[in-house]
Short mmCIF file of C-alpha atoms and ligand atoms in Angstrom, two decimals:
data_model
loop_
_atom_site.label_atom_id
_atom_site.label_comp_id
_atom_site.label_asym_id
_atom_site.label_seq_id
_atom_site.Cartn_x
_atom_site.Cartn_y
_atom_site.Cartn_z
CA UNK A 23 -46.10 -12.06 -2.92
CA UNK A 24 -43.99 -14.15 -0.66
CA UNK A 25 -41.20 -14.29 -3.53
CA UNK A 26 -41.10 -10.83 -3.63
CA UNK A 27 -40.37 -9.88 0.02
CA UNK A 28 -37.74 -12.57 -0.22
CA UNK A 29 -36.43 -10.76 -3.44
CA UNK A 30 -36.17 -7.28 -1.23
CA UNK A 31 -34.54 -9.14 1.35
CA UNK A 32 -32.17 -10.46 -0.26
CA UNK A 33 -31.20 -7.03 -2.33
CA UNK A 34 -31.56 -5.26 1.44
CA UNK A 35 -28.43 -7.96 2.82
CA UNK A 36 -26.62 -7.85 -0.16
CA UNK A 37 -25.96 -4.04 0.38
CA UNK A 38 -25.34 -4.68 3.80
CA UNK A 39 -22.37 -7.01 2.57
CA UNK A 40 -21.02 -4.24 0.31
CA UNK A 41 -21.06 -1.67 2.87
CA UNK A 42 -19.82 -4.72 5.68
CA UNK A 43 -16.90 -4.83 2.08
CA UNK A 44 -15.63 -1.49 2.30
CA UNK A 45 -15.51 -1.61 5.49
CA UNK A 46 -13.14 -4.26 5.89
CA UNK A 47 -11.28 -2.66 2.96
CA UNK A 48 -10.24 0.17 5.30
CA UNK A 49 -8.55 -2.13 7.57
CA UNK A 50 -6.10 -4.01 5.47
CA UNK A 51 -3.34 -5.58 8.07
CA UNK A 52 0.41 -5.31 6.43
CA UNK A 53 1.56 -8.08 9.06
CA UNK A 54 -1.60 -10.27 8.06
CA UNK A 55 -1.09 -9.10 4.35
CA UNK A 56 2.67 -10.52 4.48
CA UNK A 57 2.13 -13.52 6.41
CA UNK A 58 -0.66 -14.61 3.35
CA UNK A 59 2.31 -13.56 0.61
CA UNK A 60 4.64 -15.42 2.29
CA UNK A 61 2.53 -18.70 2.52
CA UNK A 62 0.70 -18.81 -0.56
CA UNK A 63 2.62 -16.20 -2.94
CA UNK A 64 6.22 -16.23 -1.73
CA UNK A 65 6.24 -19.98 -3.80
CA UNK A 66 6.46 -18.05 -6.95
CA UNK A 67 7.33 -14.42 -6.30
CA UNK A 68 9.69 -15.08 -3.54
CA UNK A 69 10.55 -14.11 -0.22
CA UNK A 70 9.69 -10.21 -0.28
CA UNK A 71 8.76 -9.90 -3.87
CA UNK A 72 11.62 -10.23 -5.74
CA UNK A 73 10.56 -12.79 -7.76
CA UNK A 74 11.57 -16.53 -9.42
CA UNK A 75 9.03 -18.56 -11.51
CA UNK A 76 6.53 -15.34 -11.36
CA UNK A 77 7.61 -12.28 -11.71
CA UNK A 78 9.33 -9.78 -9.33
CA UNK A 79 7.28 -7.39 -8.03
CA UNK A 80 9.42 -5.12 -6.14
CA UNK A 81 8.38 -2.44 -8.74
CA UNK A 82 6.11 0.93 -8.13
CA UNK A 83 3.87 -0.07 -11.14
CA UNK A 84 2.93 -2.97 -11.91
CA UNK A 85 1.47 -3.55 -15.61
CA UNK A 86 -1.20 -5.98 -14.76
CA UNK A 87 -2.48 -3.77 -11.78
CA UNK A 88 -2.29 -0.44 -12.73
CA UNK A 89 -4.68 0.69 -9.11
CA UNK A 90 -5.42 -0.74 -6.19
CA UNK A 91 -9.10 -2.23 -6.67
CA UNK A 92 -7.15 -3.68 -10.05
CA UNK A 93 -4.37 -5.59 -7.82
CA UNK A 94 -6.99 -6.80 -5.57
CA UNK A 95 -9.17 -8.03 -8.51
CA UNK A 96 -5.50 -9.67 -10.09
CA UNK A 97 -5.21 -11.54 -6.53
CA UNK A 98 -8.91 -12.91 -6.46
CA UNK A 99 -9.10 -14.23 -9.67
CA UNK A 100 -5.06 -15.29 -10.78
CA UNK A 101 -4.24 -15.19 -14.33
CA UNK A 102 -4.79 -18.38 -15.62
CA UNK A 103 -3.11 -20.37 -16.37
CA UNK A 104 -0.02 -19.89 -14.81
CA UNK A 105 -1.19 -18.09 -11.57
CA UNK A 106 -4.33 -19.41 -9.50
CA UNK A 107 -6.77 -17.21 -7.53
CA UNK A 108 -7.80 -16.69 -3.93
CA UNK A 109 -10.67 -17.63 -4.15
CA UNK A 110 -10.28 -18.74 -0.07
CA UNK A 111 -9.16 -15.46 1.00
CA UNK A 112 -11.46 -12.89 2.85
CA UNK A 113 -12.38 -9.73 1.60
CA UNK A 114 -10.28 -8.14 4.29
CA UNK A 115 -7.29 -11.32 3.53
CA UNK A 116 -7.26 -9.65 0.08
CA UNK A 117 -6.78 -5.82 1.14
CA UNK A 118 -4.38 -6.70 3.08
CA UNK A 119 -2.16 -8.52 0.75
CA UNK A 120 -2.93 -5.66 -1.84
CA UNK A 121 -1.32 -3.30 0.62
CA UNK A 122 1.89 -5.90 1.10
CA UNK A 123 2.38 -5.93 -2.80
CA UNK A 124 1.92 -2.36 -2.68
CA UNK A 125 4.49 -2.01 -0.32
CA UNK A 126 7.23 -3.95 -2.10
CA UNK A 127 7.14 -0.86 -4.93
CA UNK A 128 9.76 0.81 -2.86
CA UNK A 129 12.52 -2.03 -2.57
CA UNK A 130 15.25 -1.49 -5.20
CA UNK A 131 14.72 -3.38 -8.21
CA UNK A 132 17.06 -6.59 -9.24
CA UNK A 133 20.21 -5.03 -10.82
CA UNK A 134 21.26 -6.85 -13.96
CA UNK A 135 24.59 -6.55 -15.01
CA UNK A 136 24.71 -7.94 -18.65
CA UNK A 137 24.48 -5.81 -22.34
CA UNK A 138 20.42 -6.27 -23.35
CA UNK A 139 21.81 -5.62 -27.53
CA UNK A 140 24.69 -8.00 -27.11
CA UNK A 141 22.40 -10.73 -25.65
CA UNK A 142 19.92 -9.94 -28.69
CA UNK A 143 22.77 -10.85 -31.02
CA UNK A 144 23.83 -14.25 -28.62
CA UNK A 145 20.15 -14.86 -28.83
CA UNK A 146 20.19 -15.05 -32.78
CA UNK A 147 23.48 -16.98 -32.77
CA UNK A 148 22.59 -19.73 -30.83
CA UNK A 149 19.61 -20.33 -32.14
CA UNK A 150 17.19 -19.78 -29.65
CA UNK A 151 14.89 -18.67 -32.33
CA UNK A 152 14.71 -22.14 -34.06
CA UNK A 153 12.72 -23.50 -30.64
CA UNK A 154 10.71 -19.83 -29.49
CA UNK A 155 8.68 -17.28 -31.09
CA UNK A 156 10.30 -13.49 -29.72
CA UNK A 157 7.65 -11.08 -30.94
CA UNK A 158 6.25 -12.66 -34.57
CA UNK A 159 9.72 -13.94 -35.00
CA UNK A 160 11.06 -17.76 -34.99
CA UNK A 161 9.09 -21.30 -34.35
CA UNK A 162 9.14 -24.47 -32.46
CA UNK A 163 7.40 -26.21 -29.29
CA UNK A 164 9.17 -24.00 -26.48
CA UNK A 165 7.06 -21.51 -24.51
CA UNK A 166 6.55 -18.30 -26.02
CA UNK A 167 9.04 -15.67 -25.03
CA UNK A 168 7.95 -12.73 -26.30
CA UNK A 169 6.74 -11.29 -22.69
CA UNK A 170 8.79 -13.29 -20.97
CA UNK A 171 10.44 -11.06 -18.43
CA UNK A 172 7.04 -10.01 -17.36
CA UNK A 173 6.73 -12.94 -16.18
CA UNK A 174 10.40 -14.28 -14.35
CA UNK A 175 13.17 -13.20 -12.17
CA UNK A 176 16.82 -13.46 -13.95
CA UNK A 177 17.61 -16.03 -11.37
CA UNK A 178 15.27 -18.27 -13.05
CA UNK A 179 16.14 -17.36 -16.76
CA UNK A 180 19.87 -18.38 -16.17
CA UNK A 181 18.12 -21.48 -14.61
CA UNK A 182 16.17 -22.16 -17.22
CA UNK A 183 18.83 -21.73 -19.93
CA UNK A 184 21.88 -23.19 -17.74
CA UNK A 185 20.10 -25.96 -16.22
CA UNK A 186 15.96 -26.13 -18.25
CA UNK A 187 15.12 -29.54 -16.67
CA UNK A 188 15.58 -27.70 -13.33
CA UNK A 189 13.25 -24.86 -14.09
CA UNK A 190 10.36 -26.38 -15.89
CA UNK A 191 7.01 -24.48 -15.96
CA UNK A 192 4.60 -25.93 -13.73
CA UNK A 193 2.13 -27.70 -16.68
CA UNK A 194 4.91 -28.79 -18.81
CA UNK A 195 5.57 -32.67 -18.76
CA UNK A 196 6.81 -34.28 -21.60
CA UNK A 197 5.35 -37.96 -22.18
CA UNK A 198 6.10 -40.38 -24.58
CA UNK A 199 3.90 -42.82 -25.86
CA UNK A 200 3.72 -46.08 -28.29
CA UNK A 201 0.52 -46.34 -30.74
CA UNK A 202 -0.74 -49.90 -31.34
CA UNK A 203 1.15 -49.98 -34.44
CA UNK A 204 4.05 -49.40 -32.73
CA UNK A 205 4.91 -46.11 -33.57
CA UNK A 206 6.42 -43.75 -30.92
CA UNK A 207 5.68 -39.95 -30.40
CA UNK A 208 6.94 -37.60 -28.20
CA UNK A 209 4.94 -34.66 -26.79
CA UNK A 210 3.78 -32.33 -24.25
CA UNK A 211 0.80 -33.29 -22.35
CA UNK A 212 -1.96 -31.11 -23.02
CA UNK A 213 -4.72 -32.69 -21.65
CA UNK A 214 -5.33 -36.10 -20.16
CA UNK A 215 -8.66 -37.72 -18.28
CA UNK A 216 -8.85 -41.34 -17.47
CA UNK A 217 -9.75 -42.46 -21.02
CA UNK A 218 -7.70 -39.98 -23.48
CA UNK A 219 -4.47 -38.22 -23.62
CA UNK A 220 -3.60 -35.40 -26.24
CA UNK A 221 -0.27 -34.26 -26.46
CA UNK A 222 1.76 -31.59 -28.62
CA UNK A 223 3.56 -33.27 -31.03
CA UNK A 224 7.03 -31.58 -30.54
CA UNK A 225 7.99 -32.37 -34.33
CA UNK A 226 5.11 -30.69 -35.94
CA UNK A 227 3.60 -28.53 -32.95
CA UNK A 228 -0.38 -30.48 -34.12
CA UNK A 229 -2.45 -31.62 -31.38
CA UNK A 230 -2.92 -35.25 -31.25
CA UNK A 231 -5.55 -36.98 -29.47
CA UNK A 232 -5.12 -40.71 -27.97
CA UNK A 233 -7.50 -43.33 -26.72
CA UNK A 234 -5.85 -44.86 -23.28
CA UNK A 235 -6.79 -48.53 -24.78
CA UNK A 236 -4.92 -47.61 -28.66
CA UNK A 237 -1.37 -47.00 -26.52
CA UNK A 238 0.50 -49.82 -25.79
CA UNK A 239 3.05 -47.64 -23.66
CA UNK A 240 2.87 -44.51 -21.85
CA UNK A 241 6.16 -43.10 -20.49
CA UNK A 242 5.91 -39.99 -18.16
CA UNK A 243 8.92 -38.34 -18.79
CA UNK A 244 9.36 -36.31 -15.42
CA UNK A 245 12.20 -33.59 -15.18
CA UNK A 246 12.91 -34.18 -18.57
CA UNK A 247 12.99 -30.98 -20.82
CA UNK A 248 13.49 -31.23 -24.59
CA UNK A 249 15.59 -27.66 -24.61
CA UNK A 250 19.53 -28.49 -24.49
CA UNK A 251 20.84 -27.35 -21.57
CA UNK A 252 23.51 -24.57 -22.34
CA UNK A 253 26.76 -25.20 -19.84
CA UNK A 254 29.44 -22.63 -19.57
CA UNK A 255 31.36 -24.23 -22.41
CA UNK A 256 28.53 -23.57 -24.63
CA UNK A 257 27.49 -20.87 -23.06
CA UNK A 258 30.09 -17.87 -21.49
CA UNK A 259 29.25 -16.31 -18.27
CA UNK A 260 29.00 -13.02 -20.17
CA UNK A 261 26.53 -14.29 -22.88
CA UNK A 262 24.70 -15.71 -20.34
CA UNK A 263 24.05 -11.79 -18.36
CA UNK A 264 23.87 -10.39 -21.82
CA UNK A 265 21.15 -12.90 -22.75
CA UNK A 266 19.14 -12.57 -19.42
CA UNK A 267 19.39 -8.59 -19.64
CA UNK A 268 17.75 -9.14 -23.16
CA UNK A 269 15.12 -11.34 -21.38
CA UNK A 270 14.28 -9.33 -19.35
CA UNK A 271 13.63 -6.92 -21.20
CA UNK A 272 10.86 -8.28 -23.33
CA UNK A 273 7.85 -7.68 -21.53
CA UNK A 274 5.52 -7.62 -24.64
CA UNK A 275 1.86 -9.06 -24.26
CA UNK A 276 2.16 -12.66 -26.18
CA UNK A 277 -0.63 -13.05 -27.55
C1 HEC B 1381 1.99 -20.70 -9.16
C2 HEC B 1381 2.73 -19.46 -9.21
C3 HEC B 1381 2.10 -18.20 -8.66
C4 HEC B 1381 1.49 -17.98 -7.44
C5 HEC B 1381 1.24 -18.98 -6.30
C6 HEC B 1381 1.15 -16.58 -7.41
N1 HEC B 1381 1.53 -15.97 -8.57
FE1 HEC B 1381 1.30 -14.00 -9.04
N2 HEC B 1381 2.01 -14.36 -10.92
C7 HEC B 1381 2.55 -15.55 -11.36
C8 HEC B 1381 2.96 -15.43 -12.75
C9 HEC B 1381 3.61 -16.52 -13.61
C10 HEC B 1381 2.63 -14.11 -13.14
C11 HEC B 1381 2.84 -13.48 -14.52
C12 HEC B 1381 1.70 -13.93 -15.36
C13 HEC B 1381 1.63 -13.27 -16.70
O1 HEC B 1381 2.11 -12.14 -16.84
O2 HEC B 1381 1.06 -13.92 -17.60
C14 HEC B 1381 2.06 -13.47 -11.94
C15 HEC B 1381 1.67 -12.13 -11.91
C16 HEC B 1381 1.31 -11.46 -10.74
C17 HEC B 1381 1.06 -10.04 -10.65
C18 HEC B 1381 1.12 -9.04 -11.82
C19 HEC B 1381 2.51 -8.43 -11.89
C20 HEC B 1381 2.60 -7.32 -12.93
O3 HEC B 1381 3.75 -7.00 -13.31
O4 HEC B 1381 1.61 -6.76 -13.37
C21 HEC B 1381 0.77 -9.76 -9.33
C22 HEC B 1381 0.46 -8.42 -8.73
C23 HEC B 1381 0.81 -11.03 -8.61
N3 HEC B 1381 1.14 -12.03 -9.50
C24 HEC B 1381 0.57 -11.17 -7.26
C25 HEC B 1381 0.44 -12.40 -6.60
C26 HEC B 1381 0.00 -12.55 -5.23
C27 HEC B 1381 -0.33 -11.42 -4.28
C28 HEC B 1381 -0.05 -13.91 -4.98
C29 HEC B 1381 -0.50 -14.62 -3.73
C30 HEC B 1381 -1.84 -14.35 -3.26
C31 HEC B 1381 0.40 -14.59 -6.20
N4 HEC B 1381 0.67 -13.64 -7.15
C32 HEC B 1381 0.53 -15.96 -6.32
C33 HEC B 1381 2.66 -16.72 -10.62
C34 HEC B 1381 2.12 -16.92 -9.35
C1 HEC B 1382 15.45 -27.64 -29.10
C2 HEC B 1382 14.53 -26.60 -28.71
C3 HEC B 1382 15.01 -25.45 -27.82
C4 HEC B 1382 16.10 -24.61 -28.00
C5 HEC B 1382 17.19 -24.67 -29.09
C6 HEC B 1382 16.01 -23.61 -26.97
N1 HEC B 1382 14.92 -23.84 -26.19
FE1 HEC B 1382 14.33 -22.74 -24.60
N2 HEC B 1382 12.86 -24.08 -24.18
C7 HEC B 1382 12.50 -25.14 -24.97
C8 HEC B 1382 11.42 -25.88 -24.33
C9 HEC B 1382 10.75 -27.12 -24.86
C10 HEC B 1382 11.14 -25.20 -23.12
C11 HEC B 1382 10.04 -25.57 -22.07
C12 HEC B 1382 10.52 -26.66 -21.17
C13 HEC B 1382 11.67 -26.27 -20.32
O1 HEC B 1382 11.62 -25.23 -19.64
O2 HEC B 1382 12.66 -27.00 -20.32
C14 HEC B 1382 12.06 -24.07 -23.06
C15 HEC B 1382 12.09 -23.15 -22.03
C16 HEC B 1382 12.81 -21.96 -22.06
C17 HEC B 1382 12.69 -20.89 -21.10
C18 HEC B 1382 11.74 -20.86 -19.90
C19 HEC B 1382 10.41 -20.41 -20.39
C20 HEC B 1382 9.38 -20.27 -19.30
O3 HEC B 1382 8.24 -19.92 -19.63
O4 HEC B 1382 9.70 -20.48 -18.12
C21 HEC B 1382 13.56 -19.91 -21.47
C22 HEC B 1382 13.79 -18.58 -20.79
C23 HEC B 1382 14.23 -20.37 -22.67
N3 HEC B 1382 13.75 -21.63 -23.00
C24 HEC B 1382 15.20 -19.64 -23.34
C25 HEC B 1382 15.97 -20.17 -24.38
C26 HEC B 1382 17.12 -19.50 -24.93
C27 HEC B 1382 17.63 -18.15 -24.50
C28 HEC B 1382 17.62 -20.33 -25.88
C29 HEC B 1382 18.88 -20.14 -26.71
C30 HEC B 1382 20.10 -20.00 -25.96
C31 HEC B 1382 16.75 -21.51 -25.95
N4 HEC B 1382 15.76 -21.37 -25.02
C32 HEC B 1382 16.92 -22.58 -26.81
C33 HEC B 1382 13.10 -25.50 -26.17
C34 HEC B 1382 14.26 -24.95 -26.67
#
């Protein structure tokens, strides 16, 4: 008996907090709403939206939130793993940060300059594909790059091509270790607790798992990338803009 009344009691305030929801909904705060985005989101979208390590999201649609209750959904829960949630934020913190994003869709979008079907072809020729899979095609250890400019500004693809050890993505850290035997590997850290470390071997792309006491070196390679960097004399200003422009233009889903 007594479990019951608690049960209706608890259904009674939970409705309360859904209407108490919507109301707060109505009241989303564009100064509050930018002041959040430019403490917590401006870090990877930049100042105003127009983007850097996450993408740029002066645009009036944006893929991943086609409505409203969709972006505020997007902002609670992140899209792991590259963007975390809000978990912190108020119902109300939320709206109004929906509304800023919202309000970004009318700021001109980033003009590229370079030719997207030349940079295709400098893409091919210097072998980007040896290191990335573009859409089914190529192989390696780099980061997928088939939706790539979903995901980045150009500023940070000519980073990440000019200068990649400048520009790594935020769970990339390449360690290299020495097995008992004395064997050395190099990888990417995939996963490491006090006791075990696996990394991705960057030969052979396999998993491999270690046992802290079987290593008798571990090297944290910080700032390090394996991709070359690609200077101007490698690299001409032009293939660079044609390159990005082809970039950006991938915005396939990868997987
Ligand atoms: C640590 C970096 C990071 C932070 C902090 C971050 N984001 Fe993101 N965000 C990303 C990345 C990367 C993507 C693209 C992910 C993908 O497409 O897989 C993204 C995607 C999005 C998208 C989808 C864009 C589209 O084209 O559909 C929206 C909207 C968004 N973020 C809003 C926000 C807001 C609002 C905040 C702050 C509350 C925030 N993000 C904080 C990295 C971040
Ligand atoms: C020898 C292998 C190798 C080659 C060749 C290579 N890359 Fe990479 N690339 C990587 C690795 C590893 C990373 C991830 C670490 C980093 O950012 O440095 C990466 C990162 C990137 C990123 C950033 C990805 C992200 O998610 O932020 C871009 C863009 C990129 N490469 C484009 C290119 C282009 C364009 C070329 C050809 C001009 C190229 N890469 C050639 C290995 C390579």
């Amino acid at each position: 008996m007594r479990s019951a009344t608690r049960f209706l009691l608890m259904a009674w305030s939970c409705s309360v907090a859904v209407a108490g929801q919507s109301a707060h909904e109505a009241v989303a705060d564009l100064a509050i709403g930018r002041k959040i985005f430019e403490s917590q989101c401006a870090v990877c979208h930049g100042q105003g939206g127009t983007g850097g390590r996450g993408p740029s999201l002066t645009r009036a649609t944006l893929a991943k939130a086609p409505d409203d209750a969709a972006l505020r959904n997007l902002i609670k829960e992140g899209i792991l793993p590259e963007m975390p949630g809000s978990w912190q934020l108020s119902v109300r913190e939320i709206a109004s940060v929906g509304a800023y994003v919202r309000s970004l869709g009318s700021v001109k979008p980033e003009a590229l300059t370079g030719d997207a079907a030349r940079g295709a072809a400098v893409y091919r020729a210097k072998g980007c594909a040896g290191c990335h899979i573009l859409a089914g095609q190529g192989t390696g250890h780099g980061p997928e790059l088939t939706a790539i400019g979903a995901k980045r500004n150009a500023a940070y693809l000519r980073a990440s091509i000019r200068t990649p050890a400048e520009s790594l993505p935020d769970d990339y850290l390449l360690v290299e270790v020495v097995a008992n035997g004395g064997r050395r590997i190099r990888g990417v850290r995939a996963n490491e607790d006090p006791f075990s470390l696996q990394l991705r071997d960057l030969a052979k792309g396999q998993f491999l798992t270690f046992r802290k006491t079987d290593l008798t070196d571990v090297r944290y390679l910080d700032q390090q990338s394996s991709m070359p960097a690609y200077p101007d004399k490698a690299l001409s200003d032009t293939d660079l803009e044609d390159l990005v422009a082809y970039l950006a233009g991938r915005r396939g889903e990868s997987k």
